[in-house]
Structures are given as C-alpha cells and as structure tokens.
PDB file of C-alpha atoms in Angstrom:
ATOM      1  CA  MET A   1      84.647  75.948 125.419  1.00 41.00           C
ATOM      2  CA  THR A   2      81.354  75.196 123.701  1.00 42.00           C
ATOM      3  CA  LYS A   3      79.498  78.307 122.602  1.00 45.00           C
ATOM      4  CA  THR A   4      76.437  79.177 124.646  1.00 49.00           C
ATOM      5  CA  LYS A   5      73.949  81.190 122.615  1.00 57.00           C
ATOM      6  CA  ALA A   6      71.129  81.971 125.029  1.00 75.00           C
ATOM      7  CA  ILE A   7      70.811  82.683 128.708  1.00 82.00           C
ATOM      8  CA  THR A   8      68.466  79.723 129.030  1.00 85.00           C
ATOM      9  CA  ASP A   9      71.215  77.530 127.520  1.00 80.00           C
ATOM     10  CA  ALA A  10      73.622  78.655 130.245  1.00 78.00           C
ATOM     11  CA  GLU A  11      70.978  78.162 132.913  1.00 85.00           C
ATOM     12  CA  ASN A  12      70.166  74.655 131.697  1.00 84.00           C
ATOM     13  CA  ARG A  13      73.746  73.570 131.030  1.00 81.00           C
ATOM     14  CA  PHE A  14      75.245  74.765 134.300  1.00 81.00           C
ATOM     15  CA  GLY A  15      72.173  74.806 136.517  1.00 88.00           C
ATOM     16  CA  PHE A  16      72.222  78.593 136.884  1.00 91.00           C
ATOM     17  CA  VAL A  17      69.391  80.294 138.726  1.00 93.00           C
ATOM     18  CA  ARG A  18      68.966  84.034 138.391  1.00 94.00           C
ATOM     19  CA  ILE A  19      68.353  85.672 141.757  1.00 94.00           C
ATOM     20  CA  GLU A  20      66.493  88.911 141.097  1.00 90.00           C
ATOM     21  CA  ASP A  21      66.859  90.160 144.624  1.00 87.00           C
ATOM     22  CA  GLU A  22      68.684  93.327 145.655  1.00 85.00           C
ATOM     23  CA  GLN A  23      70.082  91.425 148.629  1.00 92.00           C
ATOM     24  CA  PHE A  24      71.927  89.040 146.292  1.00 96.00           C
ATOM     25  CA  PHE A  25      73.788  91.672 144.254  1.00 96.00           C
ATOM     26  CA  PRO A  26      73.830  94.902 146.272  1.00 96.00           C
ATOM     27  CA  GLU A  27      77.478  95.560 145.373  1.00 96.00           C
ATOM     28  CA  TRP A  28      76.608  97.490 142.213  1.00 97.00           C
ATOM     29  CA  CYS A  29      74.098  99.863 143.796  1.00 95.00           C
ATOM     30  CA  GLU A  30      74.599 100.158 147.567  1.00 94.00           C
ATOM     31  CA  GLU A  31      77.261 101.824 149.717  1.00 94.00           C
ATOM     32  CA  LEU A  32      79.401 102.774 146.751  1.00 97.00           C
ATOM     33  CA  PRO A  33      82.620 104.609 147.554  1.00 97.00           C
ATOM     34  CA  THR A  34      82.753 108.284 146.730  1.00 97.00           C
ATOM     35  CA  ILE A  35      84.987 109.579 143.961  1.00 97.00           C
ATOM     36  CA  THR A  36      86.785 112.900 143.971  1.00 98.00           C
ATOM     37  CA  GLU A  37      86.186 115.898 141.757  1.00 98.00           C
ATOM     38  CA  THR A  38      89.547 115.221 140.129  1.00 98.00           C
ATOM     39  CA  GLU A  39      88.454 111.686 139.303  1.00 98.00           C
ATOM     40  CA  LYS A  40      85.241 113.033 137.812  1.00 98.00           C
ATOM     41  CA  GLU A  41      87.187 115.501 135.697  1.00 97.00           C
ATOM     42  CA  ASN A  42      89.418 112.683 134.444  1.00 97.00           C
ATOM     43  CA  LEU A  43      86.358 110.610 133.572  1.00 97.00           C
ATOM     44  CA  ASP A  44      84.897 113.569 131.696  1.00 97.00           C
ATOM     45  CA  VAL A  45      88.045 113.709 129.575  1.00 97.00           C
ATOM     46  CA  LEU A  46      87.922 109.941 129.035  1.00 96.00           C
ATOM     47  CA  ARG A  47      84.287 110.150 127.926  1.00 96.00           C
ATOM     48  CA  ARG A  48      84.888 113.056 125.532  1.00 96.00           C
ATOM     49  CA  ARG A  49      87.837 111.231 124.012  1.00 96.00           C
ATOM     50  CA  TYR A  50      85.820 108.040 123.526  1.00 94.00           C
ATOM     51  CA  ILE A  51      82.876 109.883 121.971  1.00 94.00           C
ATOM     52  CA  TYR A  52      85.237 111.767 119.646  1.00 95.00           C
ATOM     53  CA  HIS A  53      86.742 108.568 118.237  1.00 93.00           C
ATOM     54  CA  ARG A  54      83.441 106.684 118.301  1.00 91.00           C
ATOM     55  CA  ALA A  55      81.902 109.333 116.041  1.00 91.00           C
ATOM     56  CA  ASP A  56      84.001 108.013 113.156  1.00 88.00           C
ATOM     57  CA  GLY A  57      82.313 104.604 113.327  1.00 84.00           C
ATOM     58  CA  ASN A  58      82.482 101.322 115.209  1.00 81.00           C
ATOM     59  CA  LEU A  59      85.597 100.783 117.303  1.00 82.00           C
ATOM     60  CA  LEU A  60      87.620  97.592 117.310  1.00 79.00           C
ATOM     61  CA  GLU A  61      88.197  95.728 120.537  1.00 77.00           C
ATOM     62  CA  GLY A  62      91.707  97.095 120.928  1.00 80.00           C
ATOM     63  CA  MET A  63      90.488 100.666 120.662  1.00 86.00           C
ATOM     64  CA  VAL A  64      87.757 100.080 123.228  1.00 86.00           C
ATOM     65  CA  MET A  65      90.391  98.685 125.568  1.00 84.00           C
ATOM     66  CA  LEU A  66      92.744 101.604 124.917  1.00 89.00           C
ATOM     67  CA  LEU A  67      90.216 104.422 125.121  1.00 92.00           C
ATOM     68  CA  LEU A  68      87.819 103.189 127.799  1.00 92.00           C
ATOM     69  CA  VAL A  69      88.597  99.971 129.631  1.00 89.00           C
ATOM     70  CA  SER A  70      92.279 100.404 130.417  1.00 89.00           C
ATOM     71  CA  PRO A  71      91.794 103.940 131.826  1.00 94.00           C
ATOM     72  CA  LEU A  72      88.925 102.650 133.984  1.00 93.00           C
ATOM     73  CA  ILE A  73      91.093  99.795 135.235  1.00 90.00           C
ATOM     74  CA  ALA A  74      93.863 102.249 136.085  1.00 92.00           C
ATOM     75  CA  ALA A  75      91.478 104.658 137.807  1.00 95.00           C
ATOM     76  CA  SER A  76      90.109 101.772 139.875  1.00 93.00           C
ATOM     77  CA  GLY A  77      93.588 100.896 141.124  1.00 91.00           C
ATOM     78  CA  PHE A  78      93.695  97.439 139.546  1.00 87.00           C
ATOM     79  CA  TYR A  79      97.106  97.997 137.956  1.00 86.00           C
ATOM     80  CA  ASP A  80      98.626  98.465 141.398  1.00 87.00           C
ATOM     81  CA  PRO A  81      99.357  96.063 144.302  1.00 85.00           C
ATOM     82  CA  PRO A  82      97.810  93.832 145.495  1.00 83.00           C
ATOM     83  CA  PHE A  83      96.062  93.275 142.152  1.00 83.00           C
ATOM     84  CA  ARG A  84      97.517  91.476 139.153  1.00 77.00           C
ATOM     85  CA  ILE A  85      96.548  91.432 135.499  1.00 77.00           C
ATOM     86  CA  LYS A  86      96.340  88.131 133.651  1.00 73.00           C
ATOM     87  CA  ALA A  87      95.296  88.049 130.009  1.00 68.00           C
ATOM     88  CA  GLU A  88      93.087  85.174 128.941  1.00 63.00           C
ATOM     89  CA  GLU A  89      92.453  83.742 125.499  1.00 56.00           C
ATOM     90  CA  SER A  90      90.079  85.379 123.030  1.00 55.00           C
ATOM     91  CA  VAL A  91      86.535  84.058 122.853  1.00 55.00           C
ATOM     92  CA  ASN A  92      83.936  83.997 120.090  1.00 53.00           C
ATOM     93  CA  LEU A  93      80.313  84.675 120.933  1.00 50.00           C
ATOM     94  CA  LEU A  94      77.639  83.633 118.447  1.00 49.00           C
ATOM     95  CA  VAL A  95      74.498  85.769 118.588  1.00 48.00           C
ATOM     96  CA  ASP A  96      70.999  84.427 118.091  1.00 48.00           C
ATOM     97  CA  ASP A  97      70.601  85.377 114.436  1.00 48.00           C
ATOM     98  CA  GLY A  98      73.590  83.220 113.528  1.00 52.00           C
ATOM     99  CA  GLU A  99      75.005  85.933 111.277  1.00 54.00           C
ATOM    100  CA  GLU A 100      77.264  87.838 113.626  1.00 53.00           C
ATOM    101  CA  ILE A 101      80.139  86.705 115.767  1.00 53.00           C
ATOM    102  CA  LEU A 102      81.175  88.879 118.666  1.00 53.00           C
ATOM    103  CA  ARG A 103      84.888  88.579 119.233  1.00 55.00           C
ATOM    104  CA  GLY A 104      86.079  89.426 122.674  1.00 54.00           C
ATOM    105  CA  ARG A 105      88.889  88.973 125.137  1.00 57.00           C
ATOM    106  CA  ILE A 106      88.522  88.154 128.780  1.00 58.00           C
ATOM    107  CA  ASP A 107      91.104  89.629 131.130  1.00 58.00           C
ATOM    108  CA  VAL A 108      91.318  88.280 134.652  1.00 56.00           C
ATOM    109  CA  LEU A 109      92.066  91.407 136.622  1.00 58.00           C
ATOM    110  CA  VAL A 110      92.045  90.678 140.302  1.00 55.00           C
ATOM    111  CA  LEU A 111      93.922  88.152 142.407  1.00 50.00           C
ATOM    112  CA  GLN A 112      92.097  84.891 143.018  1.00 55.00           C
ATOM    113  CA  ASN A 113      90.321  85.296 139.640  1.00 64.00           C
ATOM    114  CA  ARG A 114      87.507  87.178 141.322  1.00 77.00           C
ATOM    115  CA  LEU A 115      87.058  90.021 138.855  1.00 81.00           C
ATOM    116  CA  TRP A 116      87.019  89.538 135.097  1.00 79.00           C
ATOM    117  CA  VAL A 117      86.572  91.986 132.252  1.00 77.00           C
ATOM    118  CA  MET A 118      85.190  90.965 128.866  1.00 73.00           C
ATOM    119  CA  VAL A 119      85.712  93.454 126.036  1.00 71.00           C
ATOM    120  CA  LEU A 120      83.545  92.835 122.983  1.00 66.00           C
ATOM    121  CA  GLU A 121      84.112  93.721 119.377  1.00 55.00           C
ATOM    122  CA  SER A 122      81.114  93.901 117.081  1.00 51.00           C
ATOM    123  CA  LYS A 123      80.290  95.109 113.622  1.00 47.00           C
ATOM    124  CA  LYS A 124      76.674  95.706 114.600  1.00 48.00           C
ATOM    125  CA  THR A 125      76.115  98.749 116.771  1.00 45.00           C
ATOM    126  CA  THR A 126      72.639  97.471 117.656  1.00 51.00           C
ATOM    127  CA  LEU A 127      74.023  94.463 119.532  1.00 61.00           C
ATOM    128  CA  SER A 128      73.585  94.724 123.280  1.00 73.00           C
ATOM    129  CA  VAL A 129      76.095  93.629 125.881  1.00 81.00           C
ATOM    130  CA  LEU A 130      73.325  91.281 127.014  1.00 83.00           C
ATOM    131  CA  THR A 131      74.289  89.155 124.011  1.00 79.00           C
ATOM    132  CA  ALA A 132      77.489  88.240 125.844  1.00 78.00           C
ATOM    133  CA  VAL A 133      75.839  87.192 129.113  1.00 85.00           C
ATOM    134  CA  PRO A 134      75.514  83.450 128.290  1.00 83.00           C
ATOM    135  CA  GLN A 135      79.182  83.084 127.408  1.00 78.00           C
ATOM    136  CA  ALA A 136      80.206  85.284 130.327  1.00 82.00           C
ATOM    137  CA  LEU A 137      78.309  82.979 132.679  1.00 85.00           C
ATOM    138  CA  ALA A 138      79.971  79.957 131.108  1.00 79.00           C
ATOM    139  CA  TYR A 139      83.433  81.416 131.653  1.00 77.00           C
ATOM    140  CA  LEU A 140      82.661  82.462 135.200  1.00 79.00           C
ATOM    141  CA  MET A 141      81.861  78.820 135.954  1.00 77.00           C
ATOM    142  CA  ALA A 142      85.552  78.096 135.285  1.00 71.00           C
ATOM    143  CA  ASN A 143      86.533  80.293 138.229  1.00 73.00           C
ATOM    144  CA  PRO A 144      88.593  78.114 140.617  1.00 71.00           C
ATOM    145  CA  ASN A 145      87.250  79.854 143.733  1.00 73.00           C
ATOM    146  CA  SER A 146      83.801  78.330 143.734  1.00 75.00           C
ATOM    147  CA  ASN A 147      83.270  79.227 147.389  1.00 81.00           C
ATOM    148  CA  LEU A 148      83.612  82.967 146.725  1.00 85.00           C
ATOM    149  CA  PRO A 149      81.498  85.419 144.698  1.00 90.00           C
ATOM    150  CA  VAL A 150      83.012  86.381 141.350  1.00 89.00           C
ATOM    151  CA  TYR A 151      82.280  89.525 139.362  1.00 90.00           C
ATOM    152  CA  GLU A 152      82.516  90.434 135.702  1.00 89.00           C
ATOM    153  CA  MET A 153      82.303  93.634 133.720  1.00 90.00           C
ATOM    154  CA  VAL A 154      81.156  93.222 130.114  1.00 88.00           C
ATOM    155  CA  THR A 155      81.404  96.103 127.683  1.00 87.00           C
ATOM    156  CA  ASN A 156      81.273  96.864 123.980  1.00 85.00           C
ATOM    157  CA  GLY A 157      82.374 100.425 124.687  1.00 88.00           C
ATOM    158  CA  ASP A 158      78.931 101.947 124.336  1.00 90.00           C
ATOM    159  CA  ASP A 159      77.349  99.906 127.128  1.00 92.00           C
ATOM    160  CA  ILE A 160      78.681  98.453 130.373  1.00 94.00           C
ATOM    161  CA  LEU A 161      77.110  95.608 132.361  1.00 94.00           C
ATOM    162  CA  PHE A 162      78.125  93.932 135.616  1.00 95.00           C
ATOM    163  CA  ILE A 163      77.499  90.296 136.527  1.00 94.00           C
ATOM    164  CA  LYS A 164      77.789  88.483 139.847  1.00 94.00           C
ATOM    165  CA  VAL A 165      78.044  84.708 140.138  1.00 93.00           C
ATOM    166  CA  VAL A 166      77.987  82.553 143.271  1.00 92.00           C
ATOM    167  CA  GLN A 167      78.697  78.878 142.597  1.00 87.00           C
ATOM    168  CA  GLU A 168      78.218  77.469 146.081  1.00 81.00           C
ATOM    169  CA  ASN A 169      75.587  74.711 145.978  1.00 82.00           C
ATOM    170  CA  THR A 170      73.298  75.851 143.127  1.00 88.00           C
ATOM    171  CA  PRO A 171      75.059  78.308 140.754  1.00 91.00           C
ATOM    172  CA  LYS A 172      73.371  81.691 141.086  1.00 94.00           C
ATOM    173  CA  TYR A 173      73.763  84.941 139.167  1.00 95.00           C
ATOM    174  CA  ASP A 174      72.278  88.365 138.674  1.00 96.00           C
ATOM    175  CA  LEU A 175      72.904  91.395 136.494  1.00 96.00           C
ATOM    176  CA  SER A 176      73.242  95.086 137.140  1.00 96.00           C
ATOM    177  CA  ARG A 177      71.448  97.559 134.981  1.00 95.00           C
ATOM    178  CA  VAL A 178      73.172  98.509 131.741  1.00 94.00           C
ATOM    179  CA  PHE A 179      75.243 101.684 131.996  1.00 96.00           C
ATOM    180  CA  ALA A 180      75.541 103.871 128.901  1.00 93.00           C
ATOM    181  CA  PRO A 181      78.328 106.478 129.180  1.00 90.00           C
ATOM    182  CA  PHE A 182      77.109 108.072 125.943  1.00 85.00           C
ATOM    183  CA  THR A 183      73.976 109.335 127.675  1.00 89.00           C
ATOM    184  CA  SER A 184      75.588 111.014 130.676  1.00 93.00           C
ATOM    185  CA  ALA A 185      78.940 111.480 132.364  1.00 94.00           C
ATOM    186  CA  LYS A 186      77.260 110.352 135.581  1.00 96.00           C
ATOM    187  CA  GLU A 187      76.982 106.858 134.112  1.00 97.00           C
ATOM    188  CA  LEU A 188      80.768 106.628 133.998  1.00 97.00           C
ATOM    189  CA  TYR A 189      81.049 108.010 137.521  1.00 98.00           C
ATOM    190  CA  ILE A 190      78.900 105.161 138.816  1.00 98.00           C
ATOM    191  CA  VAL A 191      80.881 102.586 136.821  1.00 97.00           C
ATOM    192  CA  LEU A 192      84.085 103.732 138.520  1.00 97.00           C
ATOM    193  CA  GLN A 193      82.391 103.633 141.921  1.00 98.00           C
ATOM    194  CA  ILE A 194      81.269 100.047 141.275  1.00 97.00           C
ATOM    195  CA  LEU A 195      84.740  98.961 140.188  1.00 95.00           C
ATOM    196  CA  LYS A 196      86.225 100.537 143.299  1.00 95.00           C
ATOM    197  CA  LYS A 197      83.625  98.705 145.381  1.00 95.00           C
ATOM    198  CA  PHE A 198      84.595  95.397 143.769  1.00 92.00           C
ATOM    199  CA  GLY A 199      88.230  96.221 144.496  1.00 90.00           C
ATOM    200  CA  GLN A 200      87.428  96.644 148.154  1.00 90.00           C
ATOM    201  CA  LEU A 201      85.612  93.300 148.225  1.00 88.00           C
ATOM    202  CA  VAL A 202      88.329  91.212 146.594  1.00 82.00           C
ATOM    203  CA  THR A 203      91.391  92.541 148.398  1.00 77.00           C
ATOM    204  CA  PRO A 204      93.166  90.020 150.648  1.00 61.00           C
ATOM    205  CA  THR A 205      91.634  91.409 153.833  1.00 61.00           C
ATOM    206  CA  ASN A 206      88.204  90.492 152.469  1.00 56.00           C
ATOM    207  CA  LEU A 207      89.060  87.001 151.183  1.00 48.00           C
TER     208      LEU A 207
END
C-alpha cells in the first residue's frame, strides 16, 4: 500500500470527511460498561509493569505488545469466542520530517474485520500516535465490510488513540481523545471500558 503521510492526504485520496460530532463516535465516551475492582487491580499491575520497563528507554514493538496490548486484549475478552485473532503484515509509516519511519503491525482482532489494533515502534519518544492516523485510515479502507462501522486502536505504548470509520456513501471518520496511561491509572481503566464496548458492538448479535 502506498504510504500516506498526512491526514489531508488520506482525506483527499480516499474522500474521507472527518465528522467532529459526538453523535458520530459516541462509542468511546458514552454508556461504557463498568469494570470490576479486580479488573482495576489487574490494570494497576499492568501499568506498573509497563512503567518499570519503559524507564529503561524506548520499547520495541514486541515489548509494547507483550507488556501492554496483549494483556488489554485478553482483559477485553478478545482471545475468547466468538472473537478470532488474525495477524496482518507489518507496515511502515513515514512521518512528516522524512527522517523517521514508524514500524508497526496491524492485528485484525474481531470477527468480520471490525476491530483492528496497530502497534507502533518508534525511536523518537516525541512522536505522537496521531502520526499513524493517515496510514490507519488507509488500512481501514481495506475493510471488506464497508456497510458496517470499523474501529481501530493505535498505540505506541505511551499513548492510545481510537478511530472510527464508516465507509457507506462518503467515507467518514473521527478520533477519540488520546489516552496516556503514564499520567493516571484511570486512563487505562477507560481504555479497557472502550475495548469492552467495542466488543459488545461487534459480536454476532449486533452484526
């Protein structure tokens, strides 16, 4: 796939329109399922473990997957029926300054290709997950279920961002706010709630 370096490139190439309306993407902030105190305690351990290893320097993609993403996927129930994991090919994301390449892997998590996770690897800690949005949009356009909303979680470990795309008629998208687990354990609590919400939306009874 051709690299897409800017959000405007993705918008122009695929006809994307950003819908900055809470009614378009309420899934990340409204009617989120509750999580138990045990789940919160497990997330606290996950966060402490990630911060401990992150303190030694930047983490490679595999470590981010091992320490953060995979436990979140498990806690969300995506390793269990009716969900299936399908690994996709690695992607390269070229940032605007032309000097850094973000290497990441997209994993299709949920049946019907309706929830994807992109894990980024970067040598520059200052790079935002927003850098990956253009390429994430491009890959979401390849989703075969164009009549259904599709969701994506993008993370470099330090930051987590959610994207929603609806392809019907004019391709539309919007972004959640960026969640930063470093700042507060509550950030990770909300991330798990959002993932659980997505799980509820993409189960067979909601297709």
